[in-house]
Amino acid sequence: MQRRLCFVLSLLFLWVLEEGGVRAQAPKAFREAVGNERTTILESLLAVLFPGTEVRWVPNVVLYGAGGEDRPVEFAGFTYRGRPDGGWEGATGYEVGSGKEEYIFYASRFRAAGGQQFPTPFVLFKAHADGRISEFKKFILDRSDPVSQIKAFELQEWPSGGWPVVRVQYVSYYQKAESFTGIEWQTLFDSGEGRITERLPAGIVQKLKDGRESIHVFVVERISPSQLHFIDSVSKKAVEYPCADPCIVDGPKLLQEWSSQ
């Protein structure tokens, strides 16, 4: 069985400081571009995620807390859809502050200290028809992953009285003295259990300190009940990776196997 995984254009711009998330030039322009319905949900989400703070658009999304401290917020992969009862359900990542974005920018240019870690939070939610949040559940995507960024969510069937499985597309970053590497993943996350149940690589982008860069877009094949085959769709380079189904591929192990070929 052959499975071709989507490899989004975001990886091609891995080395550029991303604007990312939901941003705007001015509050009015933001609501016109994104829509009042969406911005109402976003503001309602921030109110339940960070009680006691004030949301402003100045022009980007900023949280104001006690003492007037301002913290920029970006939403990653924000998606929502209608419910049969007239309300809404959806998912989004959220990043508060600019520490992770700045780290990725400087690390990709070999100007950041190694060993840094940044959690990747996201939230699933239900909202009333007017956008007010009725239920929500927070998660950390993968605590073993030191640095990652969510790109997109795909909601599966939402069970009555429970929480759904979601497909998460995200990038993990790995910094070494002579290289900076991103792996893009297609992942299933069981929000009822609060854990990743499947993770397969869509591709790898690597930048070396000497300036060389490489991009590998994967075709994934299962060649036996205990073995996967990752094939570069351009160069046809391939590696075998031992993993039962469902498989959770380990990033550092994949990079080691790929570089050894």
CSV table of C-alpha atoms in Angstrom, one decimal:
chain,number,residue,atom,x,y,z
A,1,MET,CA,0.0,0.0,0.0
A,2,GLN,CA,1.4,3.4,-1.0
A,3,ARG,CA,0.5,6.6,0.8
A,4,ARG,CA,1.5,10.0,-0.6
A,5,LEU,CA,1.5,12.6,2.1
A,6,CYS,CA,0.9,16.3,1.5
A,7,PHE,CA,4.1,18.4,1.8
A,8,VAL,CA,2.9,22.1,2.1
A,9,LEU,CA,4.8,25.1,0.8
A,10,SER,CA,5.5,26.3,4.3
A,11,LEU,CA,8.6,24.1,4.4
A,12,LEU,CA,10.0,25.9,1.3
A,13,PHE,CA,10.0,29.1,3.4
A,14,LEU,CA,11.5,27.4,6.5
A,15,TRP,CA,14.4,29.8,6.6
A,16,VAL,CA,12.3,33.0,6.4
A,17,LEU,CA,10.9,34.6,9.6
A,18,GLU,CA,7.3,33.7,9.2
A,19,GLU,CA,4.5,36.2,9.6
A,20,GLY,CA,2.4,33.2,10.6
A,21,GLY,CA,-0.9,33.1,12.5
A,22,VAL,CA,-3.7,35.7,12.2
A,23,ARG,CA,-2.4,39.2,11.9
A,24,ALA,CA,-3.8,42.5,10.6
A,25,GLN,CA,-2.8,46.0,9.6
A,26,ALA,CA,-5.6,47.7,11.6
A,27,PRO,CA,-8.5,46.5,13.8
A,28,LYS,CA,-11.1,47.5,11.1
A,29,ALA,CA,-9.0,46.0,8.3
A,30,PHE,CA,-8.6,42.8,10.4
A,31,ARG,CA,-12.4,42.3,10.9
A,32,GLU,CA,-13.1,43.0,7.2
A,33,ALA,CA,-10.4,40.5,6.1
A,34,VAL,CA,-11.1,37.8,8.6
A,35,GLY,CA,-14.8,38.4,9.4
A,36,ASN,CA,-16.6,39.4,12.6
A,37,GLU,CA,-17.7,35.8,13.2
A,38,ARG,CA,-14.1,34.5,13.3
A,39,THR,CA,-12.7,37.3,15.3
A,40,THR,CA,-15.5,37.0,17.9
A,41,ILE,CA,-14.6,33.3,18.3
A,42,LEU,CA,-10.9,34.2,18.6
A,43,GLU,CA,-11.5,36.9,21.2
A,44,SER,CA,-13.8,34.6,23.2
A,45,LEU,CA,-11.1,31.9,23.1
A,46,LEU,CA,-8.5,34.3,24.5
A,47,ALA,CA,-10.9,35.3,27.3
A,48,VAL,CA,-11.2,31.7,28.5
A,49,LEU,CA,-7.6,30.8,27.9
A,50,PHE,CA,-6.2,33.9,29.6
A,51,PRO,CA,-8.8,35.1,32.1
A,52,GLY,CA,-8.3,38.6,33.4
A,53,THR,CA,-6.5,39.9,30.3
A,54,GLU,CA,-7.7,42.4,27.8
A,55,VAL,CA,-7.6,41.7,24.0
A,56,ARG,CA,-6.7,44.6,21.7
A,57,TRP,CA,-5.9,44.9,18.0
A,58,VAL,CA,-3.0,47.4,17.9
A,59,PRO,CA,-2.8,46.5,15.0
A,60,ASN,CA,-1.9,42.8,15.8
A,61,VAL,CA,-3.6,40.6,18.4
A,62,VAL,CA,-2.2,41.7,21.8
A,63,LEU,CA,-3.0,40.5,25.3
A,64,TYR,CA,-2.9,43.1,28.0
A,65,GLY,CA,-2.5,41.8,31.6
A,66,ALA,CA,-2.1,43.3,35.0
A,67,GLY,CA,0.3,46.3,35.0
A,68,GLY,CA,-0.3,46.9,31.3
A,69,GLU,CA,2.1,44.1,30.1
A,70,ASP,CA,1.5,43.4,26.4
A,71,ARG,CA,2.1,40.0,24.8
A,72,PRO,CA,1.5,39.4,21.1
A,73,VAL,CA,-0.6,36.4,20.2
A,74,GLU,CA,-0.6,34.3,17.0
A,75,PHE,CA,-3.1,31.6,16.0
A,76,ALA,CA,-1.7,28.6,14.1
A,77,GLY,CA,-3.9,26.5,11.9
A,78,PHE,CA,-7.2,28.1,13.1
A,79,THR,CA,-10.2,26.2,11.7
A,80,TYR,CA,-13.8,25.9,12.7
A,81,ARG,CA,-17.1,24.6,11.3
A,82,GLY,CA,-20.8,24.7,12.0
A,83,ARG,CA,-22.6,22.3,14.3
A,84,PRO,CA,-26.1,20.8,13.9
A,85,ASP,CA,-27.3,22.9,16.8
A,86,GLY,CA,-26.3,26.2,15.1
A,87,GLY,CA,-23.1,26.6,17.1
A,88,TRP,CA,-19.4,26.1,16.1
A,89,GLU,CA,-16.6,23.7,16.8
A,90,GLY,CA,-13.0,24.0,15.9
A,91,ALA,CA,-9.3,23.9,16.8
A,92,THR,CA,-6.3,26.3,16.8
A,93,GLY,CA,-2.8,26.5,18.0
A,94,TYR,CA,-1.8,29.6,19.9
A,95,GLU,CA,1.6,31.2,20.6
A,96,VAL,CA,2.0,33.9,23.2
A,97,GLY,CA,5.0,36.1,22.9
A,98,SER,CA,7.7,36.1,20.2
A,99,GLY,CA,10.3,33.8,21.8
A,100,LYS,CA,9.8,30.8,19.6
A,101,GLU,CA,9.5,32.7,16.3
A,102,GLU,CA,12.7,34.6,17.1
A,103,TYR,CA,14.6,31.4,18.1
A,104,ILE,CA,13.7,29.7,14.7
A,105,PHE,CA,14.7,32.8,12.8
A,106,TYR,CA,18.1,33.0,14.5
A,107,ALA,CA,18.7,29.2,14.7
A,108,SER,CA,18.1,28.9,11.0
A,109,ARG,CA,21.0,31.4,10.5
A,110,PHE,CA,23.2,29.6,13.1
A,111,ARG,CA,23.0,32.6,15.5
A,112,ALA,CA,21.0,31.0,18.4
A,113,ALA,CA,22.1,29.1,21.4
A,114,GLY,CA,21.2,25.4,21.3
A,115,GLY,CA,19.2,23.4,23.8
A,116,GLN,CA,16.2,25.7,23.9
A,117,GLN,CA,12.7,24.3,24.3
A,118,PHE,CA,9.3,25.8,23.5
A,119,PRO,CA,5.9,24.0,24.1
A,120,THR,CA,3.4,23.9,21.3
A,121,PRO,CA,-0.1,24.5,22.8
A,122,PHE,CA,-3.4,24.1,21.0
A,123,VAL,CA,-7.1,24.1,22.0
A,124,LEU,CA,-10.2,22.4,20.8
A,125,PHE,CA,-13.4,24.2,21.4
A,126,LYS,CA,-17.2,24.4,21.0
A,127,ALA,CA,-18.9,27.8,20.7
A,128,HIS,CA,-22.5,29.1,20.8
A,129,ALA,CA,-24.0,30.6,17.6
A,130,ASP,CA,-22.8,34.1,18.7
A,131,GLY,CA,-19.2,32.9,19.1
A,132,ARG,CA,-19.0,32.6,22.9
A,133,ILE,CA,-17.0,29.5,23.9
A,134,SER,CA,-19.2,26.9,25.6
A,135,GLU,CA,-16.5,24.1,26.0
A,136,PHE,CA,-12.8,23.9,25.4
A,137,LYS,CA,-9.9,21.6,26.1
A,138,LYS,CA,-6.2,22.5,26.0
A,139,PHE,CA,-3.3,20.3,24.9
A,140,ILE,CA,0.5,20.4,24.4
A,141,LEU,CA,1.2,18.8,21.0
A,142,ASP,CA,4.3,16.7,21.9
A,143,ARG,CA,6.3,17.4,25.1
A,144,SER,CA,9.2,15.4,23.7
A,145,ASP,CA,9.6,17.8,20.8
A,146,PRO,CA,11.7,20.7,21.8
A,147,VAL,CA,10.6,23.1,19.1
A,148,SER,CA,7.7,22.8,16.7
A,149,GLN,CA,5.1,24.9,14.9
A,150,ILE,CA,1.5,23.9,13.9
A,151,LYS,CA,0.5,24.5,10.3
A,152,ALA,CA,-3.0,23.1,10.0
A,153,PHE,CA,-5.7,21.1,11.6
A,154,GLU,CA,-8.3,18.8,10.1
A,155,LEU,CA,-11.2,17.9,12.3
A,156,GLN,CA,-12.5,14.3,12.2
A,157,GLU,CA,-16.0,13.3,13.4
A,158,TRP,CA,-16.8,14.9,16.8
A,159,PRO,CA,-18.4,12.3,19.0
A,160,SER,CA,-21.4,13.2,21.1
A,161,GLY,CA,-20.3,13.9,24.7
A,162,GLY,CA,-16.6,13.5,23.9
A,163,TRP,CA,-13.6,14.9,22.0
A,164,PRO,CA,-12.5,14.1,18.5
A,165,VAL,CA,-9.4,12.7,16.8
A,166,VAL,CA,-7.8,15.6,14.8
A,167,ARG,CA,-5.2,15.5,12.1
A,168,VAL,CA,-2.4,17.9,12.8
A,169,GLN,CA,0.1,19.1,10.2
A,170,TYR,CA,3.2,20.6,11.9
A,171,VAL,CA,7.0,21.1,11.6
A,172,SER,CA,9.6,20.0,14.2
A,173,TYR,CA,13.0,21.8,14.2
A,174,TYR,CA,16.3,20.3,15.1
A,175,GLN,CA,19.4,22.4,15.7
A,176,LYS,CA,23.0,21.2,15.5
A,177,ALA,CA,26.3,23.0,15.2
A,178,GLU,CA,26.5,22.4,11.4
A,179,SER,CA,22.9,22.0,10.4
A,180,PHE,CA,19.3,23.2,11.0
A,181,THR,CA,16.6,20.8,10.0
A,182,GLY,CA,12.8,20.8,9.8
A,183,ILE,CA,10.7,17.7,9.5
A,184,GLU,CA,7.1,18.2,8.5
A,185,TRP,CA,4.6,15.7,10.0
A,186,GLN,CA,1.1,14.4,9.3
A,187,THR,CA,-0.2,13.4,12.7
A,188,LEU,CA,-3.3,11.9,14.3
A,189,PHE,CA,-4.0,13.3,17.8
A,190,ASP,CA,-6.6,11.6,20.0
A,191,SER,CA,-8.0,14.4,22.1
A,192,GLY,CA,-9.9,12.0,24.3
A,193,GLU,CA,-6.7,10.4,25.4
A,194,GLY,CA,-4.6,13.5,24.9
A,195,ARG,CA,-1.8,11.9,22.9
A,196,ILE,CA,-0.4,11.4,19.4
A,197,THR,CA,-1.5,8.0,18.0
A,198,GLU,CA,0.2,8.2,14.5
A,199,ARG,CA,2.9,10.4,13.1
A,200,LEU,CA,4.4,10.0,9.6
A,201,PRO,CA,6.9,12.4,7.9
A,202,ALA,CA,5.8,14.4,4.8
A,203,GLY,CA,9.4,15.6,4.2
A,204,ILE,CA,12.6,17.1,5.4
A,205,VAL,CA,14.2,20.5,4.7
A,206,GLN,CA,17.8,20.9,5.9
A,207,LYS,CA,20.2,23.9,5.8
A,208,LEU,CA,23.9,23.4,6.4
A,209,LYS,CA,26.2,26.1,7.9
A,210,ASP,CA,28.2,26.2,4.7
A,211,GLY,CA,25.0,27.5,2.9
A,212,ARG,CA,23.9,24.3,1.2
A,213,GLU,CA,20.2,23.4,1.4
A,214,SER,CA,18.2,20.3,0.6
A,215,ILE,CA,14.5,19.5,0.3
A,216,HIS,CA,13.1,15.9,0.4
A,217,VAL,CA,9.4,15.3,-0.2
A,218,PHE,CA,8.4,11.8,0.9
A,219,VAL,CA,6.3,9.0,-0.4
A,220,VAL,CA,5.5,6.6,2.4
A,221,GLU,CA,5.0,2.9,1.8
A,222,ARG,CA,4.3,0.1,4.2
A,223,ILE,CA,6.2,-2.8,3.0
A,224,SER,CA,5.4,-5.2,5.8
A,225,PRO,CA,3.5,-5.2,9.1
A,226,SER,CA,6.6,-4.0,10.9
A,227,GLN,CA,8.4,-1.9,8.2
A,228,LEU,CA,7.9,1.4,6.5
A,229,HIS,CA,9.7,2.7,3.3
A,230,PHE,CA,10.4,6.4,2.9
A,231,ILE,CA,11.2,7.5,-0.6
A,232,ASP,CA,12.3,10.9,-1.8
A,233,SER,CA,9.9,11.7,-4.7
A,234,VAL,CA,12.6,13.5,-6.7
A,235,SER,CA,15.9,11.7,-6.1
A,236,LYS,CA,14.3,8.3,-5.3
A,237,LYS,CA,16.6,7.9,-2.3
A,238,ALA,CA,14.9,5.6,0.1
A,239,VAL,CA,15.3,4.3,3.7
A,240,GLU,CA,13.5,1.5,5.6
A,241,TYR,CA,12.2,2.3,9.0
A,242,PRO,CA,11.0,-0.3,11.5
A,243,CYS,CA,7.6,0.6,12.9
A,244,ALA,CA,4.3,-1.2,13.4
A,245,ASP,CA,1.0,0.2,12.4
A,246,PRO,CA,-0.1,2.7,13.7
A,247,CYS,CA,3.4,4.2,13.6
A,248,ILE,CA,4.8,7.1,15.6
A,249,VAL,CA,8.1,8.0,13.8
A,250,ASP,CA,10.8,9.4,16.0
A,251,GLY,CA,12.4,12.6,14.5
A,252,PRO,CA,16.0,12.2,15.5
A,253,LYS,CA,16.0,8.5,14.6
A,254,LEU,CA,14.6,9.3,11.2
A,255,LEU,CA,17.3,11.9,10.6
A,256,GLN,CA,20.0,9.4,11.6
A,257,GLU,CA,18.6,6.8,9.3
A,258,TRP,CA,18.3,9.3,6.4
A,259,SER,CA,21.8,10.7,6.8
A,260,SER,CA,23.4,7.3,7.0
A,261,GLN,CA,22.2,6.3,3.5
